[in-house]
GROMACS .gro file of C-alpha atoms in nm:
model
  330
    1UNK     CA    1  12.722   8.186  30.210
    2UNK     CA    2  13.012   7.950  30.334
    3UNK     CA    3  13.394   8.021  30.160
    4UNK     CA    4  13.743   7.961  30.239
    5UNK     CA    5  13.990   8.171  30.289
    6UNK     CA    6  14.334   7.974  30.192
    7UNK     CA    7  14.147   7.704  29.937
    8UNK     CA    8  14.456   7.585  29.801
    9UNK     CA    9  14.494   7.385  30.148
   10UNK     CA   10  14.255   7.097  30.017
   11UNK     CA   11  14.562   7.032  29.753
   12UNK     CA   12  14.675   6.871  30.072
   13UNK     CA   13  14.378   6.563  30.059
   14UNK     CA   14  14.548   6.445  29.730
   15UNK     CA   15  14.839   6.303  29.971
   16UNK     CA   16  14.545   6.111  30.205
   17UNK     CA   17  14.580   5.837  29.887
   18UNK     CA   18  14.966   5.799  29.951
   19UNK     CA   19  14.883   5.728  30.319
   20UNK     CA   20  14.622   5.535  30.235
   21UNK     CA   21  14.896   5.300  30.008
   22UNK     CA   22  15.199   5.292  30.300
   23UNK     CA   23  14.893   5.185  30.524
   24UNK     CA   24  14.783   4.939  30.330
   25UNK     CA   25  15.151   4.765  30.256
   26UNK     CA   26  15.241   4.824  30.620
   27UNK     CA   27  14.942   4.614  30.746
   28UNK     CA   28  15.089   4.328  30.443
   29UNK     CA   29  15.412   4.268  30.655
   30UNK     CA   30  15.370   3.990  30.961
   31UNK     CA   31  15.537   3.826  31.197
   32UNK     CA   32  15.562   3.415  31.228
   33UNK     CA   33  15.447   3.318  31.545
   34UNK     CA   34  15.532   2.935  31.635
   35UNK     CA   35  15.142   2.960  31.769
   36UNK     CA   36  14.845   3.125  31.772
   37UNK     CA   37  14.816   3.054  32.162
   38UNK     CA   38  15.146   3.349  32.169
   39UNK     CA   39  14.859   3.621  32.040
   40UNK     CA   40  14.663   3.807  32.281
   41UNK     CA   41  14.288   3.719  32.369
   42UNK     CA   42  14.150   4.069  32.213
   43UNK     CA   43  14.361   3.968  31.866
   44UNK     CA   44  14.095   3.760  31.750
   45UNK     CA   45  13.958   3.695  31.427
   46UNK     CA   46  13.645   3.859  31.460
   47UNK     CA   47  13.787   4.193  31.479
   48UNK     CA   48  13.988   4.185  31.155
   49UNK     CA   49  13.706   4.254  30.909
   50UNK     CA   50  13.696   4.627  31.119
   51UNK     CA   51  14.064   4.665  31.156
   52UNK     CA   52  14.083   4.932  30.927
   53UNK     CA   53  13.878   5.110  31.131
   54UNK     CA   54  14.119   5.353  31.333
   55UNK     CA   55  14.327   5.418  31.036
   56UNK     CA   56  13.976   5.569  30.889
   57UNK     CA   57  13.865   5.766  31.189
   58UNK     CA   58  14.266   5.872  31.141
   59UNK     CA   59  14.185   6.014  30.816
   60UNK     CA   60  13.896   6.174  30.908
   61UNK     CA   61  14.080   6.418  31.126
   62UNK     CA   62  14.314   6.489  30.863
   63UNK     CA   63  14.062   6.576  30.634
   64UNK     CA   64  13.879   6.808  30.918
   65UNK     CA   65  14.236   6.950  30.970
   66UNK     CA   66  14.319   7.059  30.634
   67UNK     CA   67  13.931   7.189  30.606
   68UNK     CA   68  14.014   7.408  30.933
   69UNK     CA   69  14.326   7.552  30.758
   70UNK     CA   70  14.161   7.653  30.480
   71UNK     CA   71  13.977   7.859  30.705
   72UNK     CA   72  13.648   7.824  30.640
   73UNK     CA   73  13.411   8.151  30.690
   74UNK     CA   74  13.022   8.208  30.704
   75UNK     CA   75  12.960   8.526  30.510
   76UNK     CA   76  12.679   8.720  30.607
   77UNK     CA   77  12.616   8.971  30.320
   78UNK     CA   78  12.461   9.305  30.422
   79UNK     CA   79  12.350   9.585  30.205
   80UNK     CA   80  12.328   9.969  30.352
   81UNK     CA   81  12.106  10.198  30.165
   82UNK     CA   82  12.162  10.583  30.253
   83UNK     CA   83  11.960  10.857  30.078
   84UNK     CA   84  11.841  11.202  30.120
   85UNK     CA   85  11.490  11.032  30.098
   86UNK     CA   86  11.177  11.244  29.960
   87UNK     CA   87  10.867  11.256  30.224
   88UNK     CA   88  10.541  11.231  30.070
   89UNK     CA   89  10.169  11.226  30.176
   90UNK     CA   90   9.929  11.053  29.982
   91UNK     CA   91   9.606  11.220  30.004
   92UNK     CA   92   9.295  11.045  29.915
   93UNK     CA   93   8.975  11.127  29.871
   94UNK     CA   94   8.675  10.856  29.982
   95UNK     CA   95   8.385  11.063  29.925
   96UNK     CA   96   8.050  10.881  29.844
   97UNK     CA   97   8.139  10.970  29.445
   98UNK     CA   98   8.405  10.769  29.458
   99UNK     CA   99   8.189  10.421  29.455
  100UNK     CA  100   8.127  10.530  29.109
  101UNK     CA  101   8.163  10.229  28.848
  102UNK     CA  102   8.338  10.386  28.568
  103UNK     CA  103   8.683  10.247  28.609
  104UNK     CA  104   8.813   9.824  28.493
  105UNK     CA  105   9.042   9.630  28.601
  106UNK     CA  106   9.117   9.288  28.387
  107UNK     CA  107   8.764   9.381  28.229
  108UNK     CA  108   8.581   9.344  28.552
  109UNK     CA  109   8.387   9.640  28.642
  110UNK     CA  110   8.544   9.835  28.958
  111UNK     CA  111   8.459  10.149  29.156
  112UNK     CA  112   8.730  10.459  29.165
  113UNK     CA  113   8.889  10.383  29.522
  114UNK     CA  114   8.977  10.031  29.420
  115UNK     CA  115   9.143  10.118  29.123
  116UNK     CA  116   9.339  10.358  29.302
  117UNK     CA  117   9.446  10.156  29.570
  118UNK     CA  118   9.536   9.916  29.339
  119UNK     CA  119   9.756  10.148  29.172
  120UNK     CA  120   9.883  10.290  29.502
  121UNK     CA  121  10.005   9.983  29.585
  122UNK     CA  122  10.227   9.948  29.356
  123UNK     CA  123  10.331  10.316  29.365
  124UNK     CA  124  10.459  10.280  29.744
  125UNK     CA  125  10.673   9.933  29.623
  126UNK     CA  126  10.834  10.102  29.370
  127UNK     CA  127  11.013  10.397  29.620
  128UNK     CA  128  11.335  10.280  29.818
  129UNK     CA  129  11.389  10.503  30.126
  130UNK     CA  130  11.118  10.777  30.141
  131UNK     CA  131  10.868  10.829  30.412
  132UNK     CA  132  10.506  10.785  30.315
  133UNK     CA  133  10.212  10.850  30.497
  134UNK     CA  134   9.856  10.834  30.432
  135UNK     CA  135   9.543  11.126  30.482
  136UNK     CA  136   9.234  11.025  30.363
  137UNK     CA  137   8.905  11.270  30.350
  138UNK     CA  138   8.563  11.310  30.246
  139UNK     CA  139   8.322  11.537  30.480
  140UNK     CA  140   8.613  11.553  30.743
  141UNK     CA  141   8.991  11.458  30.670
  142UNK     CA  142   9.215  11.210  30.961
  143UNK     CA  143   9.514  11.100  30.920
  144UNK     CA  144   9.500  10.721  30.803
  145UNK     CA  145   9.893  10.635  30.852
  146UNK     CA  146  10.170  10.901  30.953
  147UNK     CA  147  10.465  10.919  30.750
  148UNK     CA  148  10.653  10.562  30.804
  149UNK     CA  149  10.928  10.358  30.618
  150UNK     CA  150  10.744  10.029  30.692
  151UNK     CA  151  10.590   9.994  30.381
  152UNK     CA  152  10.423   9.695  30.491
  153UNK     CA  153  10.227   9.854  30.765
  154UNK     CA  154  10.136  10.134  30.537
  155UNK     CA  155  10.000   9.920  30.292
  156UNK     CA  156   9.777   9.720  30.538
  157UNK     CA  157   9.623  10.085  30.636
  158UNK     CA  158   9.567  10.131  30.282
  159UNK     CA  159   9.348   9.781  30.221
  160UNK     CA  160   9.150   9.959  30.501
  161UNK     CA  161   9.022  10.277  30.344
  162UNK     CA  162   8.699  10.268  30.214
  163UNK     CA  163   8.417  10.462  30.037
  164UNK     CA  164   8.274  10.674  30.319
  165UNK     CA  165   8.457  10.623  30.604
  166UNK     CA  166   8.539  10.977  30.631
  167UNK     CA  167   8.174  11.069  30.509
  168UNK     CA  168   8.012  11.160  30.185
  169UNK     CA  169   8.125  11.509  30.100
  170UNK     CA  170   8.439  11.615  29.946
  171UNK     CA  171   8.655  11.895  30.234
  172UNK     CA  172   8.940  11.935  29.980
  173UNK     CA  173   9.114  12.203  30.154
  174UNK     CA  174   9.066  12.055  30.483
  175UNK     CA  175   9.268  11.765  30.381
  176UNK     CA  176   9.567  11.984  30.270
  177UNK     CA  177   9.580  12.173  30.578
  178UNK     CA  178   9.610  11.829  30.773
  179UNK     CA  179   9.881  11.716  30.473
  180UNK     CA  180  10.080  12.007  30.531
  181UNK     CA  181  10.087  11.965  30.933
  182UNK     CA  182  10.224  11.615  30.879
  183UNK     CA  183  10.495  11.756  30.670
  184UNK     CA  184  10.569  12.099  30.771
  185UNK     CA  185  10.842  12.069  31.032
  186UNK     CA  186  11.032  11.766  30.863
  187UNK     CA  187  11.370  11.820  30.728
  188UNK     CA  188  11.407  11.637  30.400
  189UNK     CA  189  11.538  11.658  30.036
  190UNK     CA  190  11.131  11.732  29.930
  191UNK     CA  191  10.828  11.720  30.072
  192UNK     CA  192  10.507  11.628  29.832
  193UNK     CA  193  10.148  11.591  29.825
  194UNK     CA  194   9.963  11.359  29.613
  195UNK     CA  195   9.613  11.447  29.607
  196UNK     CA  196   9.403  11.240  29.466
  197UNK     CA  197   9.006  11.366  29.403
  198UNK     CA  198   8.678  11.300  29.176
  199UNK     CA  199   8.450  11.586  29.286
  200UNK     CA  200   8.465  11.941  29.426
  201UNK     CA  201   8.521  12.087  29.732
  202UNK     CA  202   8.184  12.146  29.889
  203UNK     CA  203   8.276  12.077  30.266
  204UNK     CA  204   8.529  12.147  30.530
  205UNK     CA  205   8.658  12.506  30.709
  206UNK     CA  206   8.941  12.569  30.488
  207UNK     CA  207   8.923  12.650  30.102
  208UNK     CA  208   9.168  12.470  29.901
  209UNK     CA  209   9.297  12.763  29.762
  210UNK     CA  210   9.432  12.832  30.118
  211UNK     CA  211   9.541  12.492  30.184
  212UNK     CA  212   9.752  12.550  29.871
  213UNK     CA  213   9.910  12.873  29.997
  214UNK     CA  214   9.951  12.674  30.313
  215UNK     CA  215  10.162  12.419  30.110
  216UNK     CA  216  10.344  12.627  29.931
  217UNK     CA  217  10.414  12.883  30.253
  218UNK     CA  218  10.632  12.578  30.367
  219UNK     CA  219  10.773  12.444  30.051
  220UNK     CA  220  10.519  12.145  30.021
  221UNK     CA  221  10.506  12.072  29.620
  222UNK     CA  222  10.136  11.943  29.550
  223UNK     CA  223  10.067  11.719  29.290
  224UNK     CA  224   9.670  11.677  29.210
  225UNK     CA  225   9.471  11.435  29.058
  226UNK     CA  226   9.165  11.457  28.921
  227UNK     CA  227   9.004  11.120  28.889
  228UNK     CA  228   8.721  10.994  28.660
  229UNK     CA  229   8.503  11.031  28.349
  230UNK     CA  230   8.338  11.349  28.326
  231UNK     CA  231   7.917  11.328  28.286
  232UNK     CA  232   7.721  11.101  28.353
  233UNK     CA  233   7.894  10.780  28.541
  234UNK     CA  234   7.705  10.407  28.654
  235UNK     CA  235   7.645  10.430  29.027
  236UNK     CA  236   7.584  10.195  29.243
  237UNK     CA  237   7.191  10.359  29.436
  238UNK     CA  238   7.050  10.137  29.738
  239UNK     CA  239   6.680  10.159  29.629
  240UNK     CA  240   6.375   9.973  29.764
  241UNK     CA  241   6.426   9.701  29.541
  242UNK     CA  242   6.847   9.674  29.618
  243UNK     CA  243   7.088   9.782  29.500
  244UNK     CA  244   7.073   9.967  29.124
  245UNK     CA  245   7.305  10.122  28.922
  246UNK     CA  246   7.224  10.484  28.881
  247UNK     CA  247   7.375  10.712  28.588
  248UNK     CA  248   7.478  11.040  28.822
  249UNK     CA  249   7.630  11.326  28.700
  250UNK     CA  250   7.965  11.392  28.860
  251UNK     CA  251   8.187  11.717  28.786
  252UNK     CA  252   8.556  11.714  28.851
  253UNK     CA  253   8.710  12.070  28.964
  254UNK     CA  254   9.006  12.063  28.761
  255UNK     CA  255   9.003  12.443  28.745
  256UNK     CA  256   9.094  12.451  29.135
  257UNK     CA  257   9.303  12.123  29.113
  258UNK     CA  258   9.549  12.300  28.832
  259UNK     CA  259   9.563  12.590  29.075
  260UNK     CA  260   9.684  12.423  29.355
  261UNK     CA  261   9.958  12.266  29.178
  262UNK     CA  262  10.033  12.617  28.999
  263UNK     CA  263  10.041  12.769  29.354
  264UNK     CA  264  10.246  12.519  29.458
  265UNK     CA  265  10.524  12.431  29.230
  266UNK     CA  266  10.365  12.114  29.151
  267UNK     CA  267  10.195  11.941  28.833
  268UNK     CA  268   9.789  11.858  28.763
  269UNK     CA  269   9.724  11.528  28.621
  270UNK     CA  270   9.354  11.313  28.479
  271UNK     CA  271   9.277  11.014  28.525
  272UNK     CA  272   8.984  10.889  28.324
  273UNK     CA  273   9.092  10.445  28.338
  274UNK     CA  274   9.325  10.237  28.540
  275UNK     CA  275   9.629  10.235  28.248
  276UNK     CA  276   9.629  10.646  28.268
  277UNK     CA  277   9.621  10.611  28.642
  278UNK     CA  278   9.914  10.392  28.628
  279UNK     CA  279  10.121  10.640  28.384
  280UNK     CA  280  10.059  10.982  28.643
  281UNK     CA  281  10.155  10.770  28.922
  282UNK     CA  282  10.476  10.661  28.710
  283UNK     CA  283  10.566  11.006  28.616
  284UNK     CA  284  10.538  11.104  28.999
  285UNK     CA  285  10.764  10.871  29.064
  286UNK     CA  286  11.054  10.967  28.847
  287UNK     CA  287  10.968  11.347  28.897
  288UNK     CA  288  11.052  11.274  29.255
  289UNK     CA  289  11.304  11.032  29.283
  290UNK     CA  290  11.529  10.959  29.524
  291UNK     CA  291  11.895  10.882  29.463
  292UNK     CA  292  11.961  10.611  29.703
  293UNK     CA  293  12.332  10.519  29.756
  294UNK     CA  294  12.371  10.133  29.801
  295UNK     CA  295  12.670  10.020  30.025
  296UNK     CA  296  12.752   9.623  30.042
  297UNK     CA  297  12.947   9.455  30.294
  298UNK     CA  298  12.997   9.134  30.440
  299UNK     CA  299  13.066   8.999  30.771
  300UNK     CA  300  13.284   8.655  30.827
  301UNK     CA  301  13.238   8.413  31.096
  302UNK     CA  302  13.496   8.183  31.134
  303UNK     CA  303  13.456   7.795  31.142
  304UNK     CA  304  13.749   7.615  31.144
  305UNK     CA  305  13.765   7.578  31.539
  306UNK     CA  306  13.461   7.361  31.489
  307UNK     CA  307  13.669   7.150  31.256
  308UNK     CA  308  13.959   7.111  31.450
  309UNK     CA  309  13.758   7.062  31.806
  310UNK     CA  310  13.626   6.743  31.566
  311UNK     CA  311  13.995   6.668  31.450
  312UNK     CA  312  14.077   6.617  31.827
  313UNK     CA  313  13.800   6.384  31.875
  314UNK     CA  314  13.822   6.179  31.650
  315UNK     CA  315  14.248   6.182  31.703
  316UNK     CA  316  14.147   6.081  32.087
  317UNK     CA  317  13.874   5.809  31.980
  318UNK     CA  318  14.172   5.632  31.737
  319UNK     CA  319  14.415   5.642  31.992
  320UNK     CA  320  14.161   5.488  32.246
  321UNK     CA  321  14.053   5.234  32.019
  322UNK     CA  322  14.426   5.114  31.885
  323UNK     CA  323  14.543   5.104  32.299
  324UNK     CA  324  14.170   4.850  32.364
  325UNK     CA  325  13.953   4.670  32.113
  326UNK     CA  326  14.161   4.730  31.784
  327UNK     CA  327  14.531   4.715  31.934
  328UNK     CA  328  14.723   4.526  31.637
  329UNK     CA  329  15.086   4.359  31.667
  330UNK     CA  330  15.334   4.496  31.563
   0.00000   0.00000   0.00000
């Protein structure tokens, strides 16, 4: 963003019109010569049509002169954002259950993990300055993305999860044990998990009622989520014939999900379509919000030496010009 420091400066261009007038009666007045064999060579008529040439490169530089005392400045605007920032792990189950086809998105039939990764997405744009990471689990839990402020490169590890990658079975408190490793030895405001599940735990070497005492040994609030519609759900079955959807029964354990959250201090939340999705990860949001404190400042670079280094060239081209080509009597 350009400004100027001392503005009221350009008040000084409204006098370039007075100069402009003396000029033009000074170059009315002439001298009688008895012949035009007394003028020099160079005083020609075929220069006169450009005489006024010098006086305008003159005015140039006065203009770039009064421009360099108003003292132009490039501002460079900065903002500083300082917080006590919350550091939270979303954990996400990507069991084989979670290909099941009972969620929509724009009326369009989806399975469970896109719907949540839709939602996830915009969950992570909406914090400021908190650390985020990513744990994903199924059979086994890994840790998809430690906790980052890059947003962006947690986001492009998130459009890589998918249904099965950590295998078909559901290791609940695995996954919390690896959650809480990530976060344990971090100094922050808070430390959450989000964890995010449509079966039970039927894999994995620790129970989730551990993994929750784990959490909550360490101050690590846990927020679960139990996602789906209970019964029977479409599925999408790789038969002889294709693919088929399937009607499977699939039971959420939201006894053991509302006692992990008990244990730990946190909150147990169902999901059962994309807009109720949207609302827990909302309420998430505010529960744990960080109060960032924005700072603004700005940095000036000055310009006006550029203006007057101009000035001087174009004040040495005049007088060059007026002492050769365009030299004028008197």
């Amino acid at each position: 963003m350009l400004r100027f420091q001392h503005p009221l400066f350009f008040l000084l261009l409204l006098l370039l019109p007075l100069l402009f007038y003396f000029e033009k009666k000074r170059r009315h007045s002439f001298v009688l010569f008895s012949s035009n064999d007394l003028l020099p060579h160079d005083a020609s008529a075929s220069s006169a049509p450009f005489i006024w040439i010098p006086w305008f490169i003159r005015m140039l530089a006065l203009v770039l002169i009064i421009t360099a005392l108003a003292r132009p400045q490039l501002a460079n605007v900065k903002t500083e954002i300082s917080s006590e920032g919350v550091d939270i792990m979303l954990t996400l189950d990507t069991s084989g259950s979670m290909q099941a086809l009972d969620f929509k998105i724009q009326d369009e039939e989806v399975d469970r993990l896109t719907a949540v990764k839709g939602v996830v997405v915009d969950f992570i744009k909406q914090r400021i300055s908190d650390r985020i990471g990513m744990v994903v689990f199924g059979e086994m839990a890994y840790t998809q993305c430690p906790l980052t402020l890059d947003y962006d490169v947690l986001l492009s590890f998130l459009d890589e999860v998918e249904v099965g990658a950590a295998g078909d079975a559901t290791a609940i408190g695995d996954a919390l044990a690896l959650s809480v490793k990530r976060l344990k030895d971090l100094k922050s405001k808070s430390k959450i998990i989000i964890l995010l599940t449509d079966g039970k735990s039927n894999a994995g070497k620790i129970t989730p009622e551990k993994g929750a005492e784990l959490a909550a040994t360490f101050g690590i609030k846990v927020y679960t989520i139990g996602i789906g519609t209970k019964g029977l759900v479409p599925y999408p079955q790789k038969t002889m014939f294709g693919m088929r959807r399937m009607m499977v029964q699939v039971d959420i354990d939201e006894e053991t999900l509302e006692k992990i959250a008990n244990t730990t201090g946190g909150k147990y939340f169902h999901a059962s379509n994309v807009e109720g999705l949207k609302e827990i990860y909302s309420t998430i949001d505010q529960m744990e919000k960080s109060e960032a404190k924005v700072k603004h400042y700005q940095e000036y670079q000055e310009l006006y030496l550029g203006f007057l280094i101009g000035a001087l060239v174009l004040l040495l081209l005049e007088l060059v010009l007026r002492e050769t080509k365009y030299k004028v009597f008197p």
